[in-house]
PDB file of C-alpha atoms in Angstrom:
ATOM      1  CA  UNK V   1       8.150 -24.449  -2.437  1.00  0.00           C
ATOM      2  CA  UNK V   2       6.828 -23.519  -5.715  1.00  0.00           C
ATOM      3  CA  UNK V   3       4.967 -20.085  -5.995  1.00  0.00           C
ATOM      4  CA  UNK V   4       1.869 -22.020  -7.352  1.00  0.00           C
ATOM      5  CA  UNK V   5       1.659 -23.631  -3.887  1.00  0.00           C
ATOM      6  CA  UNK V   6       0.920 -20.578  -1.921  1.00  0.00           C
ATOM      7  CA  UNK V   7      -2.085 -19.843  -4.547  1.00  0.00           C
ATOM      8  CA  UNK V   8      -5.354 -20.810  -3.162  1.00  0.00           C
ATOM      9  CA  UNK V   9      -7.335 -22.874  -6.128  1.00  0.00           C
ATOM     10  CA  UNK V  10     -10.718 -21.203  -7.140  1.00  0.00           C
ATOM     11  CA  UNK V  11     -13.641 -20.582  -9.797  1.00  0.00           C
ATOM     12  CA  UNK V  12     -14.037 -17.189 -11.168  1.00  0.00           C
ATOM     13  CA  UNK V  13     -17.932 -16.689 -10.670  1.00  0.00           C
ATOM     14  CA  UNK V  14     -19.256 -14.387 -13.088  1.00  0.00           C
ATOM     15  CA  UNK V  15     -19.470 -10.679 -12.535  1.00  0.00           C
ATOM     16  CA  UNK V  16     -22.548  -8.951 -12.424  1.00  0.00           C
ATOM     17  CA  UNK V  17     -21.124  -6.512 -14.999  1.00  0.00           C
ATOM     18  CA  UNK V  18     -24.099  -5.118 -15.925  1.00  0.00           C
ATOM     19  CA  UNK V  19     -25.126  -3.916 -12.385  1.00  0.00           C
ATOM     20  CA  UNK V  20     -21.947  -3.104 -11.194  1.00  0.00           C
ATOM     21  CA  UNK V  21     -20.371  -1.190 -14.201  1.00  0.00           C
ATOM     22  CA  UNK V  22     -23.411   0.165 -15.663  1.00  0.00           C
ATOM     23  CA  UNK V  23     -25.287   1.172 -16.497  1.00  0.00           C
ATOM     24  CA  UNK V  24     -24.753   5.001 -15.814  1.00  0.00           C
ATOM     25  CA  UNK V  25     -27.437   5.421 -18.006  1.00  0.00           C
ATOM     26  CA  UNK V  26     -30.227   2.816 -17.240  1.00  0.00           C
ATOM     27  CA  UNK V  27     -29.840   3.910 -13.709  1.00  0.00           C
ATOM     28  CA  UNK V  28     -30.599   6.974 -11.725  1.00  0.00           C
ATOM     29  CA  UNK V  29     -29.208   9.849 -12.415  1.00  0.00           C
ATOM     30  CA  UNK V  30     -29.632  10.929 -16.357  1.00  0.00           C
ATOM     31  CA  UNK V  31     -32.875   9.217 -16.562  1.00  0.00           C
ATOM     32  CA  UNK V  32     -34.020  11.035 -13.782  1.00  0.00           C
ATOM     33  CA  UNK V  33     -32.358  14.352 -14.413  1.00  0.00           C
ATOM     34  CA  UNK V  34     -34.620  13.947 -17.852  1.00  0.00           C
ATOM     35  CA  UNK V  35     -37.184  13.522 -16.326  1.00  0.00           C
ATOM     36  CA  UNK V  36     -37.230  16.366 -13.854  1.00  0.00           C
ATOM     37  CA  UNK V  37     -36.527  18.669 -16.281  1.00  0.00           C
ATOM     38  CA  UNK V  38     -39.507  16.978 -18.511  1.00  0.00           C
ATOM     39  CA  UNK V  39     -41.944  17.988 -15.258  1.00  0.00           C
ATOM     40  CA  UNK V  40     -40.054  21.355 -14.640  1.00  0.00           C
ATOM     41  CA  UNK V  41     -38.533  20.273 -11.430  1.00  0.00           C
ATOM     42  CA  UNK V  42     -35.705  22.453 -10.570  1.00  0.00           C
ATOM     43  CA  UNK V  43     -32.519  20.527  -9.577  1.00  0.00           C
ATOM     44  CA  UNK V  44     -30.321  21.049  -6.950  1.00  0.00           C
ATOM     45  CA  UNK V  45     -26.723  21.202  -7.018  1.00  0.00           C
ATOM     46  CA  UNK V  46     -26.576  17.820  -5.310  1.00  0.00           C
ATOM     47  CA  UNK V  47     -28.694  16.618  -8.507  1.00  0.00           C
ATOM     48  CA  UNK V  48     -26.400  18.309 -10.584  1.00  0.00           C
ATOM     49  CA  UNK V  49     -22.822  16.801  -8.883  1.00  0.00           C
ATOM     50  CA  UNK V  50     -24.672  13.792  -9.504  1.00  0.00           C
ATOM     51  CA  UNK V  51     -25.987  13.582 -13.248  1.00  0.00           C
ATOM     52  CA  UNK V  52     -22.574  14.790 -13.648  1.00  0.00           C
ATOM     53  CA  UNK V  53     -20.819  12.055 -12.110  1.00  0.00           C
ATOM     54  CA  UNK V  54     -22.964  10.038 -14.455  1.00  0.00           C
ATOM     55  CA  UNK V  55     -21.470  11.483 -17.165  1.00  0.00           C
ATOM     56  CA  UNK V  56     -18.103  10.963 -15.923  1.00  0.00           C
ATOM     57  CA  UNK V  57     -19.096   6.882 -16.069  1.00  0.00           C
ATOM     58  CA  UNK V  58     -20.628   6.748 -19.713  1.00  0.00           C
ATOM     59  CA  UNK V  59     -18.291   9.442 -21.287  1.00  0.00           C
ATOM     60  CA  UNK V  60     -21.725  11.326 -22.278  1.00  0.00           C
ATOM     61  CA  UNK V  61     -20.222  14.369 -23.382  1.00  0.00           C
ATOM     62  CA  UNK V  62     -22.783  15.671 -25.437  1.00  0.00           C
ATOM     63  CA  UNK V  63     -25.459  15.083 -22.392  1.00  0.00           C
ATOM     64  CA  UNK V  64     -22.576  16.715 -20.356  1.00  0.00           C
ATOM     65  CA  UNK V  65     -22.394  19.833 -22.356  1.00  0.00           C
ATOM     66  CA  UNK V  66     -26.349  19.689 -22.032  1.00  0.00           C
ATOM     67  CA  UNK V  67     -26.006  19.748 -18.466  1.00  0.00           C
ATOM     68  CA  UNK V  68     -22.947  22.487 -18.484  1.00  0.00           C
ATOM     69  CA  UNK V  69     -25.491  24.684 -20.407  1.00  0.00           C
ATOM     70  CA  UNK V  70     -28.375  24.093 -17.764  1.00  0.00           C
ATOM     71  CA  UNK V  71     -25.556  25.021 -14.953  1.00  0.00           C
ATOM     72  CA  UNK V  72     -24.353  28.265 -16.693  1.00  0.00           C
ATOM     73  CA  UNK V  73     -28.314  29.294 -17.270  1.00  0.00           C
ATOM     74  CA  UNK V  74     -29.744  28.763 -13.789  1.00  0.00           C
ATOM     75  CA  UNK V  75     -27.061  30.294 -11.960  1.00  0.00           C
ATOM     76  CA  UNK V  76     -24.654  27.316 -10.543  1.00  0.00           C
ATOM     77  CA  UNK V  77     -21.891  28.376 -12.419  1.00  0.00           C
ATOM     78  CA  UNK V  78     -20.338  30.258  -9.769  1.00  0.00           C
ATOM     79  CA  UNK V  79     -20.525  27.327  -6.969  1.00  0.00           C
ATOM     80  CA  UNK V  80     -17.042  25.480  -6.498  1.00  0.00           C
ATOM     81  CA  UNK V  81     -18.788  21.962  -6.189  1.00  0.00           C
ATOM     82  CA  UNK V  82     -20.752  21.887  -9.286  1.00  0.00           C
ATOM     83  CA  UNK V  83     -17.567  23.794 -11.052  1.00  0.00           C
ATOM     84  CA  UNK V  84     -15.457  21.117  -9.641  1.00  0.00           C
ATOM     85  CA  UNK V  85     -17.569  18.261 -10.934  1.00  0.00           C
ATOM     86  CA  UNK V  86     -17.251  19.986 -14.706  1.00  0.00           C
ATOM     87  CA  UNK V  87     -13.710  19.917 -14.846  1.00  0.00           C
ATOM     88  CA  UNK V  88     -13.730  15.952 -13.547  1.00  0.00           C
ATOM     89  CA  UNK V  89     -16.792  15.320 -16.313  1.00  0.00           C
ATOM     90  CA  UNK V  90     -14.899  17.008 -19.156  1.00  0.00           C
ATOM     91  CA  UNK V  91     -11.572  16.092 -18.098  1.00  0.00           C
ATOM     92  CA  UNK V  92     -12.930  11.917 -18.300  1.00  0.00           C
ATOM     93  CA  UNK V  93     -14.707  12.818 -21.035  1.00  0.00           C
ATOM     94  CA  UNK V  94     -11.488  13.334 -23.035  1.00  0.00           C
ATOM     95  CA  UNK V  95     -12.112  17.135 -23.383  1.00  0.00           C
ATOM     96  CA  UNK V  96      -9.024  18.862 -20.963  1.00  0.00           C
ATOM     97  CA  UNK V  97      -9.879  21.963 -22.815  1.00  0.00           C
ATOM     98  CA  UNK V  98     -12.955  22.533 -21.723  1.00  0.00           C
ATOM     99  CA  UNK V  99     -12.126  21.157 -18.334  1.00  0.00           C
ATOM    100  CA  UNK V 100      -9.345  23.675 -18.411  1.00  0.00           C
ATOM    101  CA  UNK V 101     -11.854  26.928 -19.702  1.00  0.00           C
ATOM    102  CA  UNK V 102     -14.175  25.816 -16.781  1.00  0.00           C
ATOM    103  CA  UNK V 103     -11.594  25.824 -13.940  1.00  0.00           C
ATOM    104  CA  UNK V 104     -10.403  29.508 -15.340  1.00  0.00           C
ATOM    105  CA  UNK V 105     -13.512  31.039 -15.388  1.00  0.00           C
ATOM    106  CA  UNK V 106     -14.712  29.375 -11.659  1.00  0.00           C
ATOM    107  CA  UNK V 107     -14.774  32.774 -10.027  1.00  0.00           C
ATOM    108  CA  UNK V 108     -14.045  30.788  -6.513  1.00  0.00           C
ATOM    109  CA  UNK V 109     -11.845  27.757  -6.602  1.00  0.00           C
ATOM    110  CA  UNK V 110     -11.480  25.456  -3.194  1.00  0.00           C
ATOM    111  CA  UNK V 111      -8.714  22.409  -2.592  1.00  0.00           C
ATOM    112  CA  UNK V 112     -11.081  20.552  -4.344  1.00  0.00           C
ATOM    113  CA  UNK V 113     -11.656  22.213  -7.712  1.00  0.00           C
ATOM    114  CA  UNK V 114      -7.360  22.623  -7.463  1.00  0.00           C
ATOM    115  CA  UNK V 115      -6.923  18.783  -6.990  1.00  0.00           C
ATOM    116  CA  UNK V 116      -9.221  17.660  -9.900  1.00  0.00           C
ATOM    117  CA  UNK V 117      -7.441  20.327 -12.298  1.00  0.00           C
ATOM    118  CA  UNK V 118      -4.565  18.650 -11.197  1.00  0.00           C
ATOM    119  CA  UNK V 119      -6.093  15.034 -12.132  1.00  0.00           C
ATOM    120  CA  UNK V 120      -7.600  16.065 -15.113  1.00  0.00           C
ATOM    121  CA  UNK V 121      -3.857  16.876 -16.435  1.00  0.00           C
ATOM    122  CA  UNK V 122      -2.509  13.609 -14.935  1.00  0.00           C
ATOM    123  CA  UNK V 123      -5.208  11.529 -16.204  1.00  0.00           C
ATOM    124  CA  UNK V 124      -4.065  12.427 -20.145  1.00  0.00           C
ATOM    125  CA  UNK V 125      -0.301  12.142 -19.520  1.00  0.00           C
ATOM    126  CA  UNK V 126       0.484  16.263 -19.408  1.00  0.00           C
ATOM    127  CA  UNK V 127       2.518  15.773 -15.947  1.00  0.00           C
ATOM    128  CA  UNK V 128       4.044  19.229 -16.119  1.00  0.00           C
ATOM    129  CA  UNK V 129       1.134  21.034 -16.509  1.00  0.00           C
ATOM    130  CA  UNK V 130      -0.528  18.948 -13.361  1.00  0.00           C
ATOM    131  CA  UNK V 131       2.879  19.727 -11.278  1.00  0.00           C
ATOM    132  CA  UNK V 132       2.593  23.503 -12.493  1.00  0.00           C
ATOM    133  CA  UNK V 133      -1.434  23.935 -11.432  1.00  0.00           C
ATOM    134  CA  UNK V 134      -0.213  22.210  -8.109  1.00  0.00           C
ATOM    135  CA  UNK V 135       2.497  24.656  -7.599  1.00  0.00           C
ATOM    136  CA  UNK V 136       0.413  27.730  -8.594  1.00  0.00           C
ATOM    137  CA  UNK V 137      -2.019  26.305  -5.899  1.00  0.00           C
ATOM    138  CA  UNK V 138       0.325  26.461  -3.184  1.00  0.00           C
ATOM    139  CA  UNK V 139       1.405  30.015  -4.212  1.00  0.00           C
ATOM    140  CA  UNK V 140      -2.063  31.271  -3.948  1.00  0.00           C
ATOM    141  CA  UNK V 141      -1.638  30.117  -0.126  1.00  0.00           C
ATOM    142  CA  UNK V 142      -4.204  26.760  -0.417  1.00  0.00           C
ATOM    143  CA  UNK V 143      -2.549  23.827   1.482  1.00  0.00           C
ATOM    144  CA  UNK V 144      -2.568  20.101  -0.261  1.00  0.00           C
ATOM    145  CA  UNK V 145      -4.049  17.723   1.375  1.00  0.00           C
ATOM    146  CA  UNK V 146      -3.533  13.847   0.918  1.00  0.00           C
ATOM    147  CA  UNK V 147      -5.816  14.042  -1.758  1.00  0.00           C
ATOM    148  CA  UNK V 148      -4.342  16.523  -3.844  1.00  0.00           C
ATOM    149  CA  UNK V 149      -0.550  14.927  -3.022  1.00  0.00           C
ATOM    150  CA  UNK V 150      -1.859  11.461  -4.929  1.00  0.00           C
ATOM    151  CA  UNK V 151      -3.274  13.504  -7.767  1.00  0.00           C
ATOM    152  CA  UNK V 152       0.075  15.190  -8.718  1.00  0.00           C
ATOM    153  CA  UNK V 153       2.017  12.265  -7.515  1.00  0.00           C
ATOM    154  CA  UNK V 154      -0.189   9.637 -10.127  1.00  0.00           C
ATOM    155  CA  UNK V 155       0.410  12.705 -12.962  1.00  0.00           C
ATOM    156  CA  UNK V 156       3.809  12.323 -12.484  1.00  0.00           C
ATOM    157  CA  UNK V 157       3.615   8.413 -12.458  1.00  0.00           C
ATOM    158  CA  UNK V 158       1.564   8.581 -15.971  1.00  0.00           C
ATOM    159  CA  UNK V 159       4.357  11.426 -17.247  1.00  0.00           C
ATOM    160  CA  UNK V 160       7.052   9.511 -16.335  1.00  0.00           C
ATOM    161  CA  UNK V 161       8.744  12.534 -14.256  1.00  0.00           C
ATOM    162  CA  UNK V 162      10.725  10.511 -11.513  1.00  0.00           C
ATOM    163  CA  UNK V 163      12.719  13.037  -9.955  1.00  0.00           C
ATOM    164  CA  UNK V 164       9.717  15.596  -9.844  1.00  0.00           C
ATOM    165  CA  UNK V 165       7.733  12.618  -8.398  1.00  0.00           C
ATOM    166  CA  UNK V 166      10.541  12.619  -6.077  1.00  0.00           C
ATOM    167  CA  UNK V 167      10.988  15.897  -5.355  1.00  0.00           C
ATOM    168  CA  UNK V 168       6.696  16.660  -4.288  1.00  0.00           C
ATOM    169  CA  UNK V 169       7.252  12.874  -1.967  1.00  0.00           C
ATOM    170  CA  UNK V 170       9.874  14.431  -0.259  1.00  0.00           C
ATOM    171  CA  UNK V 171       7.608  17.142   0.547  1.00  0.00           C
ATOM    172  CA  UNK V 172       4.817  15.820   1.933  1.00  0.00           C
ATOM    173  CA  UNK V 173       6.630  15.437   4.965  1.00  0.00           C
ATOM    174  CA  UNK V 174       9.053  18.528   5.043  1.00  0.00           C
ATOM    175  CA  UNK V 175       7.097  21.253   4.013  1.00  0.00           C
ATOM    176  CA  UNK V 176       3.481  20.004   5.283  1.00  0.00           C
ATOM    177  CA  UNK V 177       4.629  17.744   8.334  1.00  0.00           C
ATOM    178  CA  UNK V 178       1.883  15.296   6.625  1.00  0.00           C
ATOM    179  CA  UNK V 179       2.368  11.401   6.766  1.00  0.00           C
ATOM    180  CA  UNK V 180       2.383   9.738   3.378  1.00  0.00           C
ATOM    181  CA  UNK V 181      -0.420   7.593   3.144  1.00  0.00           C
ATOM    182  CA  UNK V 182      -0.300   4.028   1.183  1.00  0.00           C
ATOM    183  CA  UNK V 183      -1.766   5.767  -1.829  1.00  0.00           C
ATOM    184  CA  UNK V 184       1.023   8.231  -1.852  1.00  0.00           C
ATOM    185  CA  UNK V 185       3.431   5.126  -1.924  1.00  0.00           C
ATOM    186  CA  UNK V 186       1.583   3.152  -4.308  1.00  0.00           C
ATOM    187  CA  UNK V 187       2.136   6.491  -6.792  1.00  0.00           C
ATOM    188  CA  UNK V 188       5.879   5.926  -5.961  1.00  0.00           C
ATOM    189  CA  UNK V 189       5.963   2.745  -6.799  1.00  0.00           C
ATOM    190  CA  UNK V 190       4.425   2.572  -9.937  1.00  0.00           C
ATOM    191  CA  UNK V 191       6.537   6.388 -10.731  1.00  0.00           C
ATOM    192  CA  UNK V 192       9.884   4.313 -10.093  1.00  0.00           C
ATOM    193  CA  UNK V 193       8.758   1.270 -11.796  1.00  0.00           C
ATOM    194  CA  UNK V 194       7.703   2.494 -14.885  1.00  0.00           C
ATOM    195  CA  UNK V 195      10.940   4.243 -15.247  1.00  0.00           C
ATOM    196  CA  UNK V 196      12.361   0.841 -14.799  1.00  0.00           C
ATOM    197  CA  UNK V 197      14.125   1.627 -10.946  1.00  0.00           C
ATOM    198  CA  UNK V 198      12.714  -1.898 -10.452  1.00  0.00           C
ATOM    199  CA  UNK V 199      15.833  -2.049  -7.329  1.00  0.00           C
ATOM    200  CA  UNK V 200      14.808   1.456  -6.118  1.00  0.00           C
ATOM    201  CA  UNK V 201      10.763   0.980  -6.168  1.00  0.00           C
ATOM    202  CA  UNK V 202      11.222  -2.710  -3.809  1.00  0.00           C
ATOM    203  CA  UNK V 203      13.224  -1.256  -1.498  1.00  0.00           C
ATOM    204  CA  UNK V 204      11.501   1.571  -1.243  1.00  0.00           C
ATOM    205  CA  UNK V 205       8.677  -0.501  -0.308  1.00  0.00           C
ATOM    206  CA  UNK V 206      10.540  -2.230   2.409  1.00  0.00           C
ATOM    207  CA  UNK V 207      10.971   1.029   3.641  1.00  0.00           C
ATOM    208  CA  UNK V 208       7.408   2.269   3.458  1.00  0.00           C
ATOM    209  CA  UNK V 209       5.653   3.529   7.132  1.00  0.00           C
ATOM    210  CA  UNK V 210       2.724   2.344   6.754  1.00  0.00           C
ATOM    211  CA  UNK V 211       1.546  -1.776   5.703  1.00  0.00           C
ATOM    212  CA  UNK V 212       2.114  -1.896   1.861  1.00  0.00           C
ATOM    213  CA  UNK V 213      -1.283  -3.127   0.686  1.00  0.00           C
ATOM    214  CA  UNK V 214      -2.470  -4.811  -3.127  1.00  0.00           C
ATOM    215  CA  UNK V 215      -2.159  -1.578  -5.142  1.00  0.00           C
ATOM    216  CA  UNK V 216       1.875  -1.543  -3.681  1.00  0.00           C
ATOM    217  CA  UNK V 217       2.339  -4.457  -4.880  1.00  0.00           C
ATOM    218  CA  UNK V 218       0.257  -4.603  -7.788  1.00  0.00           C
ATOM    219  CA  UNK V 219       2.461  -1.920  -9.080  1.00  0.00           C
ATOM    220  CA  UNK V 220       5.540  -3.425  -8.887  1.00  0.00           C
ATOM    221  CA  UNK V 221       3.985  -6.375 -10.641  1.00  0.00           C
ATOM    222  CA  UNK V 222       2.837  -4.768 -13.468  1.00  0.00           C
ATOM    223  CA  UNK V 223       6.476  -2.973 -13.854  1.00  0.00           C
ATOM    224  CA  UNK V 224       8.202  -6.452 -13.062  1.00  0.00           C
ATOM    225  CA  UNK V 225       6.016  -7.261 -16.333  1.00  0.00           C
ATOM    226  CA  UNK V 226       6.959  -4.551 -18.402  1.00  0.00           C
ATOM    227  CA  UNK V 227      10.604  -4.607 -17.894  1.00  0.00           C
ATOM    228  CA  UNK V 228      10.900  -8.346 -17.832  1.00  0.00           C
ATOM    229  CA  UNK V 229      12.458  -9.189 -14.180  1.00  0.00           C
ATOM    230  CA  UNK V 230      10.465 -12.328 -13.021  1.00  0.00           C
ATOM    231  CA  UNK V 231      12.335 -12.824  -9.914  1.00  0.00           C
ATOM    232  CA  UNK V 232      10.836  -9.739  -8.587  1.00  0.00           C
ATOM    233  CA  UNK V 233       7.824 -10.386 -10.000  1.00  0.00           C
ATOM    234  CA  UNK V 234       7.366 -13.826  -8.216  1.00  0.00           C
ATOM    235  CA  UNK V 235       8.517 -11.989  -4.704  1.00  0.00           C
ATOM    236  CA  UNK V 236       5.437  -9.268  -5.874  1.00  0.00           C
ATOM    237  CA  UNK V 237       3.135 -11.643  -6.679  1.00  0.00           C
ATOM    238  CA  UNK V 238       3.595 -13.792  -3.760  1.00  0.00           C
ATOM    239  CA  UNK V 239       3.071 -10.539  -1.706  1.00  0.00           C
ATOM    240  CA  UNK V 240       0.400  -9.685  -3.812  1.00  0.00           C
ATOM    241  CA  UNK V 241      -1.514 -13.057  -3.525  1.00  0.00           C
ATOM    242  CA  UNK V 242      -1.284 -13.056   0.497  1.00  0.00           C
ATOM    243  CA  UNK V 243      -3.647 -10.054   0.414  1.00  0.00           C
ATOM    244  CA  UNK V 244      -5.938 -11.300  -2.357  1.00  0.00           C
ATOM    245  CA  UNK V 245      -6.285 -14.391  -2.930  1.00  0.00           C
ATOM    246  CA  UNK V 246      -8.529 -13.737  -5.527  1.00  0.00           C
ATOM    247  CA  UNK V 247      -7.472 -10.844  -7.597  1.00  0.00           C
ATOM    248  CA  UNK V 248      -7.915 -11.729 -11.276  1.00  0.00           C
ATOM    249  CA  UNK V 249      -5.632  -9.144 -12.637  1.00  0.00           C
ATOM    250  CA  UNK V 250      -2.430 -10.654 -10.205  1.00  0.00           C
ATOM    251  CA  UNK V 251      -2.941 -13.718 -12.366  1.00  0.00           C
ATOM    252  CA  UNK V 252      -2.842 -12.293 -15.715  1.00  0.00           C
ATOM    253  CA  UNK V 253      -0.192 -10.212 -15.087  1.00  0.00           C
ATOM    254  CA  UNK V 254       1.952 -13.213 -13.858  1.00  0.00           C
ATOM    255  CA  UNK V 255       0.657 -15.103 -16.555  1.00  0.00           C
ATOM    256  CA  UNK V 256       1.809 -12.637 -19.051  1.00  0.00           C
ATOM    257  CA  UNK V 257       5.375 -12.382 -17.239  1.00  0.00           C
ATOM    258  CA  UNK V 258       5.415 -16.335 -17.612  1.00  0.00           C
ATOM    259  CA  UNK V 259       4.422 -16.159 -21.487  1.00  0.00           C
ATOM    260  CA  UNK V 260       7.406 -13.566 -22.639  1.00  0.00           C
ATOM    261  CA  UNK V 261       9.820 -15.855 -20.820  1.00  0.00           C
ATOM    262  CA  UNK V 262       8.065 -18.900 -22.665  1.00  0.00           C
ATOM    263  CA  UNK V 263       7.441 -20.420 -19.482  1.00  0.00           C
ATOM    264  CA  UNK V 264       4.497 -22.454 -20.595  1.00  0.00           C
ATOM    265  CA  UNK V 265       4.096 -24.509 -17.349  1.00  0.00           C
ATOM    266  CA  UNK V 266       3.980 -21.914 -15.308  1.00  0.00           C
ATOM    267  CA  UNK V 267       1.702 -20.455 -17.686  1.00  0.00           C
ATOM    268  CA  UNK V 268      -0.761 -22.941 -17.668  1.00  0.00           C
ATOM    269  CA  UNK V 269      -0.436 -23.070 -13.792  1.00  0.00           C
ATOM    270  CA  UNK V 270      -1.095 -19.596 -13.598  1.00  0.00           C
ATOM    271  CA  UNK V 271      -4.593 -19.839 -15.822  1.00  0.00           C
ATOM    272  CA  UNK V 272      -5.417 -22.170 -14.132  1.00  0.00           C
ATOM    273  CA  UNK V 273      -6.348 -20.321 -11.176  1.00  0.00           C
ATOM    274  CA  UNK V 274      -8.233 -17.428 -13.207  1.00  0.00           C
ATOM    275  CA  UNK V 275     -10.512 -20.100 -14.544  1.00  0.00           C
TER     276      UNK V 275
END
């Protein structure tokens, strides 16, 4: 049977972009941060976690540094939640230094505040530096959680460190007794098939203890793409495809696979299901 057949035929409807990706600024948060501080309402740290956040969606990071100043003035710079949602606004802002200044100077630092230091480092490619916050963590005696396990797992992924990625896996369930979570394999997956263990990423998904769900697959077919194996890449697609039927992406990636082999049939059978 050809892998076209298992594909279910359907229109892509338009996406309410606007709505959905958006409008960070049109919507509630900065505009209404404004306009509190316009009618000297005094915000919250909730408020604050929150205008934040919106910052984190636009990249605002002038109107971040605005709000950093507010923070330091009236007092929340010593509370671990609003500290914590600095270092994620700077760090997606593109400014790890300033993420990195805030998380020094947090006199208090919970798992949380730990984890998104560790992100923030991941999320621009400096895997060591994410691996070595994660390890000073555990030597000041705070636990990971799942949560902080994907953050330093995905740094390695981005950094390319396989046996480090490895190496923190392995722990998960020997030094914390945790269960990896599908997350935690998804990291793996993408960690080994960036590095082009193409072999060593599928069977370690046959191997997996929990279901293997989009994202598994997703990542294999993505590295299928970039290293140029379509067999595998059919098997992860097909895989792929049973769980969403109607994942745009899973298209264009196979469609891409199909194009470097100058497969134009199965190029043009491929499009045709994203349009």
């Amino acid at each position: 049977m050809d892998l076209f057949d298992t594909m279910p035929t359907w229109k892509l409807r338009p996406r309410e972009g606007y709505a959905r990706i958006g409008d960070a600024f049109e919507s509630i948060s900065i505009r209404l941060f404004h306009r509190m501080n316009s009618d000297n309402v005094a915000p919250d740290q909730v408020t604050l976690i929150a205008v934040l956040g919106a910052c984190n969606q636009i990249t605002a990071l002038q109107y971040g540094r605005g709000v950093h100043a507010f923070v330091t003035k009236d007092g929340f710079a010593a509370d671990a939640f609003v500290g914590t949602a600095l270092i994620n606004m700077y760090a997606k802002c593109g400014s790890l230094g300033r993420s990195r200044r805030v998380f020094d100077e947090m006199p208090e630092k919970n798992l949380v505040s730990w984890s998104a230091m560790v992100a923030g480092y991941g999320l621009h490619g400096r895997g060591m530096e994410a691996i070595a916050v994660f390890n000073e963590m555990k030597v000041k005696g705070i636990r990971p959680d799942e949560v902080a396990f994907t953050s330093v797992l995905s740094a390695c992924s981005h950094a390319g460190l396989v046996n480090e990625g490895r190496e923190i896996f392995h722990q998960i369930k020997s030094e914390y007794s945790l269960n990896p979570i599908v997350e935690h394999y998804s990291c793996m997956v993408d960690l080994l098939g960036r590095a082009g263990h193409l072999d060593e990423a599928y069977d370690f998904i046959n191997k997996m203890e929990v279901m293997p769900n989009v994202d598994v697959w997703a990542a294999l077919l993505s590295a299928c793409r970039v290293h140029h194996n379509v067999v595998l890449a059919e098997l992860a697609a097909r895989n792929a495809f049973a769980l969403n039927p109607k994942g745009v992406g899973l298209y264009v990636s196979l469609s891409n696979i199909y194009a470097a082999e100058k497969r134009w049939d199965d190029v043009e059978m491929a499009s045709k299901k994203i349009y």
